[in-house]
């Protein structure tokens, strides 16, 4: 009797997030399937294991495909699985599986259920019904996972999914009792260094473009595997997570995410990047010192124009019309830039001007109340305390909603205070040196632009037709009124 060939069986196991969470790993699935195969006198010729994380994600399952191919060729005569929900994820897959197995008399044994005899229409109907049930249950599970994520967010924990740029996941940690505790999120140093330097660069008055260029030079790669563009860099810099705040649906939920930048620096950078005074499009368009800074006598901004060796500034009215319009300013770029730089650097170096600028900035700084991490932490812990009392029934729904709204308002108020003041950082970084004039001249063009826009009003006078020589008399450079004080 030992010479008699036993029916050839395949074991199919699938790991997905839901069962992994219940400790039902593939090893246990396979072991139980093997025992069932033994009890039924089957010879297991092959074990197929797929690792797919979401039960209804519809991801390809290479091993499942391979097993179907082996069923087709007759290599496999019986399938053993934990239950059909491991084997098949959708009712449509069941239909296909029936079409494959029924003509070949291939049955399916389940550890966790009955034999699925596909030759019997009654058994097929039961299998289909079971599948509908599993599909529904899986959808419920995904609801449950969402609820768990919400809860995790409330306590500042990692929500799962792709780890955001700037952090990495340290895989499974085992505690002292040998229990697996899941992953932990830690700061990813090279990426975090870029986020930190990018945030500081914005605060120091540099542009998003230069930060983007720096990231590209450092080899930073976005989700698509390419270098990041300004929009992506901006999005990354503006994530509250960078300052350790975990968010859920736009609300600050906690502050125990590992921070990359101090909250106060983050808020300054955020205020600058989101300031309505800094149109993003214009920011990326202007590469020349006085584009969008100097004014034509008509009041419109000048923009840079032309081939490198003969570049000029023209009133933006020209650009808008696409052809030359008489009666608007037009200057060669080189001489005008040179003149403006020498005049303004001289101004910035003057002790009276410098003192006035510093005084103005001090006044702005005094009116600013930095949002400290402690403020947010206090509010978040108030909120959690509130949740506890509400779940214990110590406060009713009305009181809960009232208190919750109060906390939300307080957080919003804290945010609003810091939004008010975003500018002046570039000016300050130049002035806070021994020689502000020299500091201005050695700054990158974008910082010089910030300073000029913040401190001076530069306007071109009517000059008649351009005669090829630069006339300083046709340029007016004054300190802005706010700074004149
Ligand atoms: Zn004009």
Short mmCIF file of C-alpha atoms and ligand atoms in Angstrom, two decimals:
data_model
loop_
_atom_site.label_atom_id
_atom_site.label_comp_id
_atom_site.label_asym_id
_atom_site.label_seq_id
_atom_site.Cartn_x
_atom_site.Cartn_y
_atom_site.Cartn_z
CA UNK A 1 0.00 0.00 0.00
CA UNK A 2 2.96 2.30 0.42
CA UNK A 3 3.48 2.05 -3.30
CA UNK A 4 0.10 3.59 -3.92
CA UNK A 5 0.45 7.19 -4.92
CA UNK A 6 -1.23 9.64 -2.61
CA UNK A 7 -3.16 12.54 -4.15
CA UNK A 8 -0.87 15.50 -4.74
CA UNK A 9 -1.85 18.55 -2.71
CA UNK A 10 -0.82 22.17 -2.56
CA UNK A 11 -0.82 24.27 0.57
CA UNK A 12 -1.73 27.87 0.07
CA UNK A 13 -1.07 30.46 2.78
CA UNK A 14 -1.39 34.19 2.69
CA UNK A 15 -0.23 36.75 5.15
CA UNK A 16 -2.15 39.98 5.39
CA UNK A 17 -2.23 42.73 7.95
CA UNK A 18 -5.40 41.61 9.65
CA UNK A 19 -4.29 38.07 10.38
CA UNK A 20 -0.74 39.11 11.20
CA UNK A 21 -2.29 41.24 13.91
CA UNK A 22 -4.05 38.19 15.31
CA UNK A 23 -0.81 36.27 15.39
CA UNK A 24 -1.90 34.01 12.55
CA UNK A 25 1.33 34.11 10.59
CA UNK A 26 2.00 32.02 7.53
CA UNK A 27 4.02 29.50 9.56
CA UNK A 28 1.03 28.59 11.64
CA UNK A 29 -1.24 28.53 8.60
CA UNK A 30 1.15 26.16 6.82
CA UNK A 31 1.62 23.91 9.87
CA UNK A 32 -2.14 23.48 10.33
CA UNK A 33 -2.63 22.91 6.61
CA UNK A 34 0.12 20.26 6.67
CA UNK A 35 -1.62 18.48 9.57
CA UNK A 36 -4.93 18.55 7.70
CA UNK A 37 -3.24 17.20 4.56
CA UNK A 38 -1.69 14.38 6.60
CA UNK A 39 -5.05 13.49 8.15
CA UNK A 40 -6.51 13.25 4.67
CA UNK A 41 -3.69 11.15 3.30
CA UNK A 42 -2.49 13.83 0.91
CA UNK A 43 1.05 14.32 -0.30
CA UNK A 44 1.98 17.98 -0.16
CA UNK A 45 4.01 18.68 -3.28
CA UNK A 46 4.32 22.36 -2.89
CA UNK A 47 3.64 25.23 -0.47
CA UNK A 48 2.60 28.55 -1.95
CA UNK A 49 2.86 31.64 0.23
CA UNK A 50 1.85 35.15 -0.74
CA UNK A 51 2.55 38.17 1.33
CA UNK A 52 -0.04 40.77 0.70
CA UNK A 53 -0.78 43.42 3.14
CA UNK A 54 -4.31 44.44 2.48
CA UNK A 55 -6.96 41.79 2.03
CA UNK A 56 -8.85 43.82 -0.53
CA UNK A 57 -6.01 45.79 -2.01
CA UNK A 58 -6.24 43.79 -5.21
CA UNK A 59 -2.47 43.38 -5.36
CA UNK A 60 -1.11 40.63 -7.56
CA UNK A 61 -0.38 37.37 -5.82
CA UNK A 62 2.43 35.65 -7.75
CA UNK A 63 2.27 32.41 -5.75
CA UNK A 64 -1.49 32.16 -6.18
CA UNK A 65 -1.00 32.57 -9.94
CA UNK A 66 1.68 29.87 -9.89
CA UNK A 67 -0.59 27.49 -8.01
CA UNK A 68 -3.39 28.06 -10.52
CA UNK A 69 -0.94 27.22 -13.31
CA UNK A 70 0.01 24.01 -11.48
CA UNK A 71 -3.66 23.11 -11.09
CA UNK A 72 -4.07 23.64 -14.83
CA UNK A 73 -1.22 21.22 -15.63
CA UNK A 74 -2.47 18.62 -13.16
CA UNK A 75 0.50 18.91 -10.81
CA UNK A 76 -1.87 19.84 -8.01
CA UNK A 77 -4.98 17.77 -7.33
CA UNK A 78 -6.15 19.21 -4.03
CA UNK A 79 -5.73 22.59 -2.43
CA UNK A 80 -5.34 22.96 1.33
CA UNK A 81 -5.76 26.37 2.91
CA UNK A 82 -6.61 27.97 6.24
CA UNK A 83 -9.96 29.04 4.95
CA UNK A 84 -11.23 30.31 1.65
CA UNK A 85 -10.81 33.91 2.74
CA UNK A 86 -7.04 33.24 2.70
CA UNK A 87 -7.32 31.65 -0.70
CA UNK A 88 -9.68 34.01 -2.46
CA UNK A 89 -10.23 37.64 -1.85
CA UNK A 90 -13.20 38.48 -3.99
CA UNK A 91 -16.32 36.72 -5.18
CA UNK A 92 -15.02 37.13 -8.71
CA UNK A 93 -11.87 35.22 -7.83
CA UNK A 94 -14.06 32.44 -6.49
CA UNK A 95 -15.96 32.21 -9.81
CA UNK A 96 -12.65 31.94 -11.69
CA UNK A 97 -11.34 29.41 -9.20
CA UNK A 98 -14.46 27.27 -9.59
CA UNK A 99 -14.09 27.40 -13.37
CA UNK A 100 -10.51 26.19 -12.98
CA UNK A 101 -11.08 23.46 -10.39
CA UNK A 102 -14.48 21.98 -11.19
CA UNK A 103 -13.62 20.34 -14.55
CA UNK A 104 -10.43 18.91 -13.01
CA UNK A 105 -12.11 17.58 -9.86
CA UNK A 106 -9.79 19.62 -7.71
CA UNK A 107 -11.21 20.06 -4.21
CA UNK A 108 -10.28 22.58 -1.59
CA UNK A 109 -9.82 21.67 2.07
CA UNK A 110 -10.04 24.32 4.74
CA UNK A 111 -8.52 24.05 8.19
CA UNK A 112 -11.09 26.48 9.41
CA UNK A 113 -14.10 25.11 7.55
CA UNK A 114 -15.56 22.38 5.46
CA UNK A 115 -14.25 20.72 2.35
CA UNK A 116 -15.30 22.77 -0.64
CA UNK A 117 -16.49 20.15 -3.07
CA UNK A 118 -16.75 22.14 -6.22
CA UNK A 119 -18.58 19.38 -8.08
CA UNK A 120 -21.63 19.94 -5.90
CA UNK A 121 -23.72 22.97 -6.69
CA UNK A 122 -24.83 23.10 -3.07
CA UNK A 123 -21.22 23.29 -1.89
CA UNK A 124 -20.44 25.96 -4.48
CA UNK A 125 -23.36 28.03 -3.25
CA UNK A 126 -22.14 27.75 0.33
CA UNK A 127 -18.66 28.79 -0.77
CA UNK A 128 -20.06 31.83 -2.55
CA UNK A 129 -22.12 32.80 0.42
CA UNK A 130 -19.07 32.45 2.64
CA UNK A 131 -17.13 34.64 0.26
CA UNK A 132 -19.73 37.39 0.41
CA UNK A 133 -19.54 37.18 4.17
CA UNK A 134 -15.75 37.42 4.13
CA UNK A 135 -15.81 40.35 1.77
CA UNK A 136 -18.15 42.15 4.10
CA UNK A 137 -16.08 41.23 7.11
CA UNK A 138 -12.95 42.47 5.45
CA UNK A 139 -14.59 45.80 4.80
CA UNK A 140 -15.57 45.96 8.45
CA UNK A 141 -11.97 45.21 9.35
CA UNK A 142 -10.78 48.08 7.25
CA UNK A 143 -13.21 50.28 9.20
CA UNK A 144 -11.69 48.90 12.37
CA UNK A 145 -8.19 49.64 11.10
CA UNK A 146 -9.25 53.20 10.38
CA UNK A 147 -10.59 53.52 13.91
CA UNK A 148 -7.31 52.17 15.27
CA UNK A 149 -5.37 54.69 13.20
CA UNK A 150 -7.50 57.46 14.58
CA UNK A 151 -6.70 56.25 18.06
CA UNK A 152 -3.00 55.94 17.25
CA UNK A 153 -3.01 59.49 15.93
CA UNK A 154 -4.58 60.67 19.14
CA UNK A 155 -1.63 59.31 21.04
CA UNK A 156 0.88 60.52 18.47
CA UNK A 157 1.77 57.10 17.19
CA UNK A 158 2.78 56.09 13.69
CA UNK A 159 -0.27 55.46 11.52
CA UNK A 160 1.22 52.85 9.29
CA UNK A 161 1.68 53.08 5.57
CA UNK A 162 4.59 54.79 3.92
CA UNK A 163 6.99 56.39 6.36
CA UNK A 164 7.16 60.11 5.55
CA UNK A 165 10.33 61.65 4.15
CA UNK A 166 12.69 62.52 6.99
CA UNK A 167 12.02 59.46 9.11
CA UNK A 168 12.54 55.77 8.82
CA UNK A 169 11.07 52.76 10.47
CA UNK A 170 13.20 50.61 12.70
CA UNK A 171 11.74 47.20 12.09
CA UNK A 172 10.13 45.04 14.68
CA UNK A 173 11.28 45.56 18.18
CA UNK A 174 11.11 42.71 20.65
CA UNK A 175 10.48 43.56 24.26
CA UNK A 176 12.10 41.89 27.26
CA UNK A 177 9.43 39.18 27.33
CA UNK A 178 10.18 38.34 23.71
CA UNK A 179 6.95 39.85 22.41
CA UNK A 180 7.10 41.61 19.08
CA UNK A 181 6.18 45.24 19.54
CA UNK A 182 5.97 46.39 15.91
CA UNK A 183 8.07 49.07 14.29
CA UNK A 184 9.28 52.33 15.68
CA UNK A 185 9.75 55.58 13.83
CA UNK A 186 13.08 57.34 14.16
CA UNK A 187 14.56 60.40 12.49
CA UNK A 188 16.34 59.56 9.23
CA UNK A 189 19.48 61.65 9.56
CA UNK A 190 20.44 62.53 5.95
CA UNK A 191 16.87 63.50 4.99
CA UNK A 192 16.28 65.24 8.30
CA UNK A 193 19.43 67.31 7.79
CA UNK A 194 18.00 68.56 4.48
CA UNK A 195 14.66 69.41 6.09
CA UNK A 196 16.47 71.24 8.87
CA UNK A 197 18.75 73.24 6.56
CA UNK A 198 15.83 73.93 4.19
CA UNK A 199 13.70 75.27 7.03
CA UNK A 200 16.52 77.48 8.28
CA UNK A 201 17.26 78.71 4.75
CA UNK A 202 13.65 79.87 4.31
CA UNK A 203 13.76 81.61 7.68
CA UNK A 204 17.00 83.32 6.60
CA UNK A 205 15.22 84.71 3.54
CA UNK A 206 16.36 82.25 0.90
CA UNK A 207 13.97 81.04 -1.77
CA UNK A 208 12.22 77.76 -2.23
CA UNK A 209 14.04 77.35 -5.54
CA UNK A 210 17.46 77.48 -3.96
CA UNK A 211 16.39 74.96 -1.31
CA UNK A 212 15.04 72.72 -4.06
CA UNK A 213 18.35 73.00 -5.92
CA UNK A 214 20.28 72.13 -2.78
CA UNK A 215 18.15 69.07 -2.16
CA UNK A 216 18.64 67.93 -5.73
CA UNK A 217 22.41 68.41 -5.42
CA UNK A 218 22.35 66.37 -2.23
CA UNK A 219 20.58 63.59 -4.14
CA UNK A 220 17.18 63.86 -2.42
CA UNK A 221 14.63 61.71 -4.20
CA UNK A 222 10.85 62.07 -4.12
CA UNK A 223 8.23 59.35 -4.04
CA UNK A 224 8.37 58.99 -7.82
CA UNK A 225 12.09 58.30 -7.73
CA UNK A 226 12.99 61.62 -9.31
CA UNK A 227 14.44 64.79 -7.87
CA UNK A 228 11.83 66.85 -6.10
CA UNK A 229 10.30 70.01 -7.52
CA UNK A 230 9.55 73.17 -5.54
CA UNK A 231 5.97 72.09 -4.87
CA UNK A 232 7.12 68.83 -3.31
CA UNK A 233 9.84 70.53 -1.27
CA UNK A 234 7.34 73.12 -0.06
CA UNK A 235 4.89 70.42 0.95
CA UNK A 236 7.56 68.56 2.89
CA UNK A 237 8.81 71.69 4.66
CA UNK A 238 5.27 72.63 5.70
CA UNK A 239 4.42 69.33 7.40
CA UNK A 240 3.65 69.97 11.09
CA UNK A 241 5.19 66.56 11.72
CA UNK A 242 8.60 68.14 11.13
CA UNK A 243 8.10 69.91 14.44
CA UNK A 244 6.87 66.76 16.14
CA UNK A 245 3.16 67.48 15.80
CA UNK A 246 1.12 64.53 14.66
CA UNK A 247 -1.89 65.47 12.62
CA UNK A 248 -5.11 63.76 11.79
CA UNK A 249 -7.56 65.30 9.35
CA UNK A 250 -5.89 68.67 9.70
CA UNK A 251 -5.99 68.74 13.48
CA UNK A 252 -3.04 68.68 15.81
CA UNK A 253 -3.42 65.45 17.77
CA UNK A 254 -0.24 65.13 19.71
CA UNK A 255 3.35 66.18 19.90
CA UNK A 256 5.32 63.03 20.53
CA UNK A 257 6.36 62.33 16.95
CA UNK A 258 10.17 62.59 16.79
CA UNK A 259 10.79 66.21 15.79
CA UNK A 260 13.28 67.33 13.15
CA UNK A 261 13.05 71.10 13.67
CA UNK A 262 12.14 73.14 16.76
CA UNK A 263 8.51 74.23 16.71
CA UNK A 264 9.41 77.93 16.88
CA UNK A 265 11.64 77.66 13.77
CA UNK A 266 8.96 75.67 12.01
CA UNK A 267 6.35 78.34 12.72
CA UNK A 268 8.59 81.12 11.37
CA UNK A 269 9.26 79.16 8.20
CA UNK A 270 5.57 78.35 7.87
CA UNK A 271 4.63 81.99 8.26
CA UNK A 272 7.06 82.96 5.51
CA UNK A 273 6.07 80.26 3.06
CA UNK A 274 2.35 80.79 3.54
CA UNK A 275 2.43 84.57 3.70
CA UNK A 276 0.02 86.13 1.19
CA UNK A 277 2.69 88.80 0.55
CA UNK A 278 4.92 86.24 -1.10
CA UNK A 279 3.20 85.07 -4.23
CA UNK A 280 4.61 81.65 -4.92
CA UNK A 281 4.50 81.85 -8.68
CA UNK A 282 6.28 85.18 -8.80
CA UNK A 283 8.88 83.86 -6.40
CA UNK A 284 9.86 81.11 -8.77
CA UNK A 285 9.77 83.40 -11.82
CA UNK A 286 12.16 86.09 -10.63
CA UNK A 287 15.85 85.43 -10.90
CA UNK A 288 17.14 88.96 -11.24
CA UNK A 289 17.84 91.42 -8.47
CA UNK A 290 15.16 93.95 -9.31
CA UNK A 291 12.47 91.91 -11.03
CA UNK A 292 9.34 92.36 -8.97
CA UNK A 293 11.26 94.72 -6.67
CA UNK A 294 11.84 97.97 -8.59
CA UNK A 295 8.86 99.91 -9.90
CA UNK A 296 8.26 101.64 -13.18
CA UNK A 297 7.08 105.24 -12.76
CA UNK A 298 3.64 103.98 -13.74
CA UNK A 299 3.62 101.93 -10.52
CA UNK A 300 3.95 98.47 -12.13
CA UNK A 301 6.91 96.22 -11.33
CA UNK A 302 9.94 95.94 -13.58
CA UNK A 303 10.92 92.53 -14.91
CA UNK A 304 14.20 91.24 -16.35
CA UNK A 305 14.35 90.57 -20.02
CA UNK A 306 16.67 89.63 -22.92
CA UNK A 307 19.79 87.66 -23.79
CA UNK A 308 22.54 87.44 -21.11
CA UNK A 309 24.93 90.03 -22.55
CA UNK A 310 22.24 92.61 -23.18
CA UNK A 311 19.70 92.01 -20.47
CA UNK A 312 17.43 94.82 -19.41
CA UNK A 313 14.60 95.60 -17.05
CA UNK A 314 11.35 96.66 -18.58
CA UNK A 315 8.08 97.69 -17.05
CA UNK A 316 5.92 94.55 -16.77
CA UNK A 317 3.34 96.37 -18.88
CA UNK A 318 5.64 95.58 -21.84
CA UNK A 319 5.66 91.91 -20.97
CA UNK A 320 1.90 91.81 -20.62
CA UNK A 321 1.36 93.27 -24.07
CA UNK A 322 4.18 91.25 -25.62
CA UNK A 323 5.52 94.30 -27.50
CA UNK A 324 7.09 97.61 -26.69
CA UNK A 325 4.75 100.27 -25.37
CA UNK A 326 6.00 103.85 -25.25
CA UNK A 327 6.01 105.73 -21.99
CA UNK A 328 7.28 102.99 -19.60
CA UNK A 329 10.64 102.47 -17.98
CA UNK A 330 13.35 100.45 -19.68
CA UNK A 331 16.93 100.13 -18.30
CA UNK A 332 20.03 98.06 -19.00
CA UNK A 333 20.30 95.49 -16.21
CA UNK A 334 24.02 95.54 -15.37
CA UNK A 335 24.47 99.25 -14.61
CA UNK A 336 21.15 99.52 -12.73
CA UNK A 337 21.90 96.47 -10.52
CA UNK A 338 25.35 97.83 -9.78
CA UNK A 339 24.04 101.24 -8.85
CA UNK A 340 21.23 99.91 -6.63
CA UNK A 341 23.59 97.54 -4.81
CA UNK A 342 26.14 100.23 -4.05
CA UNK A 343 23.54 102.74 -2.83
CA UNK A 344 21.59 100.28 -0.68
CA UNK A 345 24.65 98.61 0.86
CA UNK A 346 25.87 102.07 1.82
CA UNK A 347 22.46 102.85 3.41
CA UNK A 348 22.42 99.60 5.38
CA UNK A 349 25.86 100.34 6.75
CA UNK A 350 24.87 103.78 8.04
CA UNK A 351 24.59 103.66 11.82
CA UNK A 352 21.36 105.72 11.99
CA UNK A 353 19.63 103.59 9.36
CA UNK A 354 20.77 100.39 11.00
CA UNK A 355 19.60 101.52 14.43
CA UNK A 356 16.18 102.42 13.04
CA UNK A 357 15.81 99.09 11.26
CA UNK A 358 16.78 97.16 14.36
CA UNK A 359 14.28 99.15 16.41
CA UNK A 360 11.50 98.37 13.93
CA UNK A 361 12.33 94.73 14.04
CA UNK A 362 12.44 94.64 17.79
CA UNK A 363 8.96 96.13 17.85
CA UNK A 364 7.73 93.38 15.54
CA UNK A 365 9.50 90.71 17.55
CA UNK A 366 7.88 91.97 20.77
CA UNK A 367 4.44 91.71 19.26
CA UNK A 368 5.14 88.12 18.28
CA UNK A 369 4.46 85.41 20.79
CA UNK A 370 6.17 82.24 19.74
CA UNK A 371 4.08 79.11 19.99
CA UNK A 372 6.05 76.80 22.15
CA UNK A 373 5.74 73.10 22.15
CA UNK A 374 4.55 73.27 25.75
CA UNK A 375 1.45 75.26 24.75
CA UNK A 376 0.37 72.63 22.28
CA UNK A 377 1.24 69.81 24.67
CA UNK A 378 -0.90 71.37 27.39
CA UNK A 379 -3.89 71.71 25.08
CA UNK A 380 -3.51 68.21 23.71
CA UNK A 381 -3.36 66.72 27.19
CA UNK A 382 -6.44 68.74 28.14
CA UNK A 383 -8.18 67.25 25.16
CA UNK A 384 -7.18 63.72 26.11
CA UNK A 385 -8.31 64.27 29.66
CA UNK A 386 -11.60 65.51 28.28
CA UNK A 387 -11.98 62.36 26.18
CA UNK A 388 -11.40 60.21 29.26
CA UNK A 389 -14.00 62.05 31.27
CA UNK A 390 -16.48 61.90 28.43
CA UNK A 391 -16.03 58.13 27.96
CA UNK A 392 -16.52 57.63 31.71
CA UNK A 393 -19.76 59.59 31.47
CA UNK A 394 -18.57 62.33 33.82
CA UNK A 395 -19.54 64.98 31.31
CA UNK A 396 -22.42 64.93 28.87
CA UNK A 397 -22.35 65.44 25.11
CA UNK A 398 -23.15 69.15 25.32
CA UNK A 399 -20.36 69.85 27.81
CA UNK A 400 -17.99 67.72 25.78
CA UNK A 401 -18.69 69.63 22.57
CA UNK A 402 -18.38 72.98 24.33
CA UNK A 403 -15.06 72.10 25.95
CA UNK A 404 -13.72 70.52 22.78
CA UNK A 405 -14.56 73.63 20.78
CA UNK A 406 -12.81 75.79 23.37
CA UNK A 407 -9.61 73.77 23.00
CA UNK A 408 -9.81 73.88 19.22
CA UNK A 409 -10.23 77.67 19.41
CA UNK A 410 -7.23 78.02 21.69
CA UNK A 411 -5.05 76.03 19.32
CA UNK A 412 -6.29 78.14 16.40
CA UNK A 413 -5.53 81.33 18.34
CA UNK A 414 -1.99 80.18 19.05
CA UNK A 415 -1.50 79.49 15.36
CA UNK A 416 -2.90 82.86 14.29
CA UNK A 417 -0.49 84.84 16.47
CA UNK A 418 2.55 83.49 14.72
CA UNK A 419 1.13 83.88 11.23
CA UNK A 420 1.14 87.64 11.62
CA UNK A 421 4.86 88.10 11.39
CA UNK A 422 6.76 86.34 8.65
CA UNK A 423 9.08 88.85 6.99
CA UNK A 424 12.21 90.64 8.11
CA UNK A 425 14.32 87.56 8.75
CA UNK A 426 16.55 88.26 5.77
CA UNK A 427 17.00 91.85 6.86
CA UNK A 428 17.84 90.79 10.37
CA UNK A 429 20.41 88.21 9.31
CA UNK A 430 22.24 90.94 7.36
CA UNK A 431 21.96 93.61 10.03
CA UNK A 432 23.08 91.36 12.85
CA UNK A 433 26.63 91.48 11.58
CA UNK A 434 29.61 93.82 12.06
CA UNK A 435 29.27 95.19 8.58
CA UNK A 436 25.68 95.09 7.26
CA UNK A 437 26.65 96.62 3.92
CA UNK A 438 29.19 93.89 3.23
CA UNK A 439 26.82 91.22 4.55
CA UNK A 440 24.20 92.44 2.09
CA UNK A 441 26.64 92.37 -0.83
CA UNK A 442 27.84 88.87 -0.04
CA UNK A 443 24.31 87.46 0.34
CA UNK A 444 22.77 85.39 -2.46
CA UNK A 445 20.67 87.38 -4.93
CA UNK A 446 17.41 86.05 -3.49
CA UNK A 447 18.32 87.32 -0.01
CA UNK A 448 19.34 90.67 -1.47
CA UNK A 449 15.95 90.82 -3.17
CA UNK A 450 14.20 90.15 0.16
CA UNK A 451 16.15 92.91 1.84
CA UNK A 452 15.55 95.42 -0.92
CA UNK A 453 11.84 94.67 -0.98
CA UNK A 454 11.58 94.91 2.79
CA UNK A 455 13.59 98.05 3.40
CA UNK A 456 13.61 100.17 0.26
CA UNK A 457 11.33 101.60 -2.31
CA UNK A 458 13.08 101.65 -5.67
CA UNK A 459 11.35 103.43 -8.51
CA UNK A 460 12.49 104.50 -11.97
CA UNK A 461 11.74 108.02 -13.16
CA UNK A 462 10.64 109.02 -16.58
CA UNK A 463 13.80 109.42 -18.60
CA UNK A 464 12.88 109.79 -22.23
CA UNK A 465 14.42 107.47 -24.78
CA UNK A 466 17.32 105.28 -23.61
CA UNK A 467 20.64 106.62 -24.93
CA UNK A 468 23.01 103.83 -23.90
CA UNK A 469 24.41 105.53 -20.81
CA UNK A 470 23.11 104.98 -17.29
CA UNK A 471 21.88 108.07 -15.50
CA UNK A 472 21.58 107.69 -11.67
CA UNK A 473 19.30 110.73 -11.64
CA UNK A 474 16.54 108.61 -13.17
CA UNK A 475 16.43 106.21 -10.18
CA UNK A 476 14.78 106.99 -6.87
CA UNK A 477 15.83 104.91 -3.84
CA UNK A 478 14.18 105.70 -0.51
CA UNK A 479 13.67 103.91 2.76
CA UNK A 480 10.19 102.50 3.11
CA UNK A 481 7.88 104.56 5.26
CA UNK A 482 7.48 101.94 7.94
CA UNK A 483 11.23 101.98 8.34
CA UNK A 484 11.48 105.77 8.19
CA UNK A 485 9.67 106.08 11.52
ZN1 LIG B 1 5.28 101.17 -16.56
#
